[in-house]
Structures are given as C-alpha cells and as structure tokens.
GROMACS .gro file of C-alpha atoms in nm:
model
  188
    1LYS     CA    1  -0.379  -0.076   0.824
    2LEU     CA    2  -0.070   0.181   0.951
    3VAL     CA    3   0.230   0.071   0.866
    4LEU     CA    4   0.561   0.224   0.932
    5ALA     CA    5   0.891   0.067   0.832
    6LEU     CA    6   1.302   0.207   0.940
    7ILE     CA    7   1.577   0.008   0.683
    8GLN     CA    8   1.866   0.099   0.675
    9ASP     CA    9   2.090  -0.115   0.406
   10GLU     CA   10   1.820  -0.391   0.333
   11THR     CA   11   1.781  -0.444   0.719
   12ILE     CA   12   1.458  -0.319   0.898
   13LEU     CA   13   1.531  -0.150   1.199
   14SER     CA   14   1.220  -0.065   1.342
   15TYR     CA   15   0.852  -0.132   1.178
   16ILE     CA   16   0.477  -0.111   1.310
   17GLU     CA   17   0.207  -0.251   1.147
   18GLU     CA   18  -0.127  -0.161   1.295
   19ASP     CA   19  -0.510  -0.163   1.315
   20CYS     CA   20  -0.644   0.167   1.336
   21PHE     CA   21  -0.939   0.248   1.200
   22LYS     CA   22  -1.038   0.575   1.061
   23LYS     CA   23  -0.779   0.671   1.359
   24GLN     CA   24  -0.493   0.723   1.085
   25SER     CA   25  -0.499   1.070   1.112
   26GLU     CA   26  -0.419   1.125   1.490
   27ILE     CA   27  -0.139   0.822   1.514
   28ILE     CA   28   0.121   0.883   1.210
   29ASN     CA   29   0.282   1.113   1.264
   30GLN     CA   30   0.292   1.046   1.721
   31ARG     CA   31   0.435   0.627   1.564
   32LEU     CA   32   0.697   0.828   1.305
   33ASP     CA   33   0.816   1.029   1.579
   34GLU     CA   34   0.890   0.742   1.808
   35MET     CA   35   0.991   0.495   1.600
   36LEU     CA   36   1.270   0.775   1.441
   37LYS     CA   37   1.405   0.908   1.814
   38GLU     CA   38   1.411   0.503   1.883
   39HIS     CA   39   1.716   0.496   1.628
   40GLN     CA   40   1.810   0.912   1.758
   41ILE     CA   41   1.718   1.014   1.362
   42LYS     CA   42   1.611   1.347   1.243
   43PRO     CA   43   1.327   1.330   1.035
   44LEU     CA   44   1.514   1.497   0.722
   45ASN     CA   45   1.833   1.265   0.752
   46ILE     CA   46   1.582   1.009   0.557
   47ASP     CA   47   1.768   0.912   0.262
   48GLU     CA   48   1.408   0.812   0.065
   49ILE     CA   49   1.032   0.744   0.117
   50CYS     CA   50   0.845   0.492  -0.050
   51VAL     CA   51   0.483   0.567   0.035
   52THR     CA   52   0.191   0.302  -0.126
   53LYS     CA   53  -0.024   0.560  -0.367
   54GLY     CA   54  -0.276   0.322  -0.322
   55PRO     CA   55  -0.598   0.117  -0.409
   56GLY     CA   56  -0.728   0.162  -0.047
   57SER     CA   57  -0.842   0.462   0.245
   58TYR     CA   58  -0.858   0.685   0.084
   59THR     CA   59  -0.807   0.926   0.359
   60GLY     CA   60  -0.562   0.675   0.468
   61VAL     CA   61  -0.377   0.742   0.130
   62ARG     CA   62  -0.388   1.121   0.162
   63ILE     CA   63  -0.294   1.148   0.492
   64ALA     CA   64   0.120   0.920   0.440
   65MET     CA   65   0.156   1.065   0.064
   66THR     CA   66   0.095   1.432   0.265
   67ILE     CA   67   0.337   1.335   0.497
   68ALA     CA   68   0.503   1.189   0.247
   69LYS     CA   69   0.582   1.511   0.037
   70VAL     CA   70   0.593   1.761   0.293
   71MET     CA   71   0.958   1.519   0.391
   72GLY     CA   72   1.051   1.493   0.091
   73ALA     CA   73   1.021   1.864  -0.043
   74MET     CA   74   1.187   2.034   0.352
   75GLY     CA   75   1.459   1.806   0.328
   76ASN     CA   76   1.538   1.753  -0.054
   77ILE     CA   77   1.451   1.355  -0.008
   78PRO     CA   78   1.371   1.123  -0.275
   79VAL     CA   79   1.033   0.965  -0.254
   80TYR     CA   80   0.902   0.663  -0.434
   81THR     CA   81   0.519   0.448  -0.431
   82LEU     CA   82   0.403   0.154  -0.510
   83SER     CA   83   0.139   0.007  -0.529
   84SER     CA   84  -0.059  -0.133  -0.196
   85LEU     CA   85  -0.166  -0.401  -0.432
   86GLN     CA   86   0.213  -0.501  -0.448
   87LEU     CA   87   0.300  -0.397  -0.121
   88ALA     CA   88   0.020  -0.704   0.028
   89SER     CA   89   0.128  -0.987  -0.268
   90GLY     CA   90   0.482  -0.932  -0.026
   91GLY     CA   91   0.661  -0.989  -0.364
   92MET     CA   92   0.500  -1.374  -0.402
   93GLU     CA   93   0.468  -1.596  -0.743
   94ASN     CA   94   0.090  -1.583  -0.860
   95THR     CA   95  -0.053  -1.400  -0.596
   96LEU     CA   96  -0.390  -1.255  -0.571
   97VAL     CA   97  -0.459  -1.013  -0.393
   98LEU     CA   98  -0.798  -0.946  -0.262
   99MET     CA   99  -0.888  -0.565  -0.046
  100ASP     CA  100  -1.169  -0.469   0.079
  101ALA     CA  101  -1.323  -0.129  -0.123
  102ARG     CA  102  -1.666  -0.166   0.107
  103SER     CA  103  -1.977  -0.225  -0.048
  104LYS     CA  104  -1.976  -0.643  -0.175
  105ARG     CA  105  -1.707  -0.488  -0.385
  106ALA     CA  106  -1.286  -0.588  -0.385
  107TYR     CA  107  -0.984  -0.406  -0.546
  108TYR     CA  108  -0.801  -0.686  -0.623
  109GLY     CA  109  -0.457  -0.794  -0.836
  110LEU     CA  110  -0.344  -1.042  -0.972
  111VAL     CA  111   0.077  -0.968  -0.877
  112ASP     CA  112   0.372  -1.186  -0.947
  113LYS     CA  113   0.642  -1.116  -0.804
  114GLY     CA  114   0.639  -0.757  -0.737
  115THR     CA  115   0.488  -0.694  -1.091
  116ILE     CA  116   0.061  -0.632  -1.200
  117VAL     CA  117  -0.081  -0.898  -1.378
  118GLU     CA  118  -0.402  -0.780  -1.312
  119GLN     CA  119  -0.654  -0.538  -1.117
  120GLY     CA  120  -0.926  -0.371  -1.074
  121VAL     CA  121  -1.247  -0.314  -0.843
  122ASP     CA  122  -1.531  -0.491  -0.904
  123LEU     CA  123  -1.828  -0.667  -0.686
  124ILE     CA  124  -1.701  -0.949  -0.482
  125GLU     CA  125  -1.886  -1.230  -0.665
  126VAL     CA  126  -1.766  -1.111  -1.027
  127ILE     CA  127  -1.408  -1.100  -0.911
  128GLU     CA  128  -1.456  -1.470  -0.771
  129SER     CA  129  -1.586  -1.585  -1.162
  130LYS     CA  130  -1.300  -1.408  -1.262
  131GLN     CA  131  -1.179  -1.849  -1.152
  132PHE     CA  132  -0.814  -1.697  -1.089
  133THR     CA  133  -0.583  -1.952  -1.010
  134PRO     CA  134  -0.358  -1.824  -0.778
  135ALA     CA  135  -0.069  -1.987  -0.597
  136HIS     CA  136  -0.125  -1.726  -0.251
  137PHE     CA  137  -0.419  -1.534  -0.154
  138ALA     CA  138  -0.304  -1.196   0.009
  139CYS     CA  139  -0.458  -0.972   0.183
  140ASP     CA  140  -0.863  -0.987   0.205
  141ALA     CA  141  -0.818  -1.394   0.097
  142TYR     CA  142  -1.151  -1.385   0.352
  143LEU     CA  143  -1.360  -1.219   0.105
  144ILE     CA  144  -1.357  -1.544  -0.144
  145ASP     CA  145  -1.312  -1.722   0.150
  146LYS     CA  146  -0.973  -1.847   0.052
  147GLU     CA  147  -0.706  -1.880   0.341
  148GLU     CA  148  -0.488  -1.549   0.258
  149THR     CA  149  -0.037  -1.659   0.272
  150PRO     CA  150   0.089  -1.459   0.605
  151VAL     CA  151   0.311  -1.100   0.408
  152SER     CA  152   0.511  -0.872   0.664
  153LEU     CA  153   0.470  -0.518   0.524
  154ALA     CA  154   0.757  -0.382   0.599
  155GLU     CA  155   0.982  -0.680   0.461
  156SER     CA  156   0.750  -0.621   0.127
  157PHE     CA  157   0.899  -0.264   0.106
  158VAL     CA  158   1.302  -0.422   0.095
  159LYS     CA  159   1.144  -0.740  -0.139
  160LEU     CA  160   1.006  -0.506  -0.387
  161ARG     CA  161   1.259  -0.263  -0.363
  162GLU     CA  162   1.352  -0.288  -0.740
  163HIS     CA  163   0.969  -0.230  -0.817
  164TRP     CA  164   0.987   0.122  -0.615
  165GLU     CA  165   0.914   0.428  -0.874
  166LEU     CA  166   1.056   0.790  -0.809
  167ILE     CA  167   0.856   1.118  -0.840
  168GLU     CA  168   0.957   1.319  -1.011
  169ASN     CA  169   0.771   1.578  -0.893
  170ILE     CA  170   0.689   1.625  -0.551
  171HIS     CA  171   0.409   1.828  -0.530
  172ALA     CA  172   0.214   1.642  -0.860
  173LEU     CA  173   0.199   1.360  -0.616
  174ALA     CA  174  -0.120   1.177  -0.578
  175PRO     CA  175  -0.305   0.896  -0.501
  176GLU     CA  176  -0.379   0.686  -0.739
  177TYR     CA  177  -0.739   0.478  -0.744
  178LEU     CA  178  -0.901   0.184  -0.963
  179LYS     CA  179  -1.179   0.267  -1.077
  180SER     CA  180  -1.431   0.026  -1.223
  181ASN     CA  181  -1.641   0.026  -1.546
  182ASP     CA  182  -1.965   0.142  -1.354
  183ASP     CA  183  -1.792   0.432  -1.205
  184TYR     CA  184  -1.781   0.594  -1.567
  185LEU     CA  185  -2.133   0.516  -1.608
  186VAL     CA  186  -2.346   0.837  -1.693
  187LYS     CA  187  -2.765   0.817  -1.626
  188LYS     CA  188  -2.955   1.009  -1.811
   0.00000   0.00000   0.00000
C-alpha cells in the first residue's frame, strides 16, 4: 500500500492511501508531485520527512527510503523512521498487527500505544499458537480470522510523532526486516 501524507502543525493537509501492488515505483513520484503542487510546496521546502523502515514489501520499503534519502540529502531535511508495525497499530493500546509475509507467514507485532512489545515473523499457525490477548487487531487480521480495527495510516504518523526516530546519517538509512529463526539455519 502506498501512503503519502502532507502534515502541517499536526494537521493533515492531504493524504493518499492507495493499493498499488507492484506499481509503487511507477506512481509514488507522480502522487508526491501532485500532492505538493496542490499545496504549492516545493519538494525541498519540506521541514521533515518520516518514512516507514519495514517490515513490509522489500521493493516498496526501499523505494520510499530512496526518495526520503534523496530529498533529505539534497534539501538538508531531517529524516525520521517509524516501524511499519507501529504505523499500522494506529497508536492504539494492546494491538496485534499482522502483515502478510507470504508463504503462510506473517510479520507480527504486539504494539501498545506505539511501543513495540514483541515482534517477529513466523508461520501464521505459530503466531496463532502464541495466544496473544490484544484489545485490537490491525492490518491483515484476516490471516488469523480476526476482525481488524480500522486505522488511518496518515493519522498514525501524527499520533505516533513521539516514536519517530531521527536518522543521524542519511547515507546509512536502510530497511529493517524481521528475520525468523529459520532464516539462520544452515543446511548441511
């Protein structure tokens, strides 16, 4: 999902939440350009940038980070990151966030008011066996046959401002992907 939000003084001026499976690289610059022109803002006049750092679509996260890095470096704009799990939680208390990782696996995070209590990636059946008792489910809750609490991702950026992490070295900005124990097994 492509999410762009233009925020001024904690007010959302404009936002886009668009499903764009395998098309993000084709439309993100166009949508960003349209949004900025609509509000007569030049790209390098932005005060700060916040981008999710993952987990999520490898390509989608890298594309967003590349744009943030270029704009941050060119305009000397501070760049912040936020976990995709935090963003999807909407800042709600005791929320289990699930994100489809394909192959019967999911990224998961137990998030309480923006603070990640537990996170990982595992088989969906293993996640179900953990017997979490959240007050809310978010994102891809259908994976475990639960109903999700709707979340505005644009509003989440505002609500979770205190959880943004400043990137000190923009050139070192890289996606963070959760790894499971299976990823470290060496086959003989």
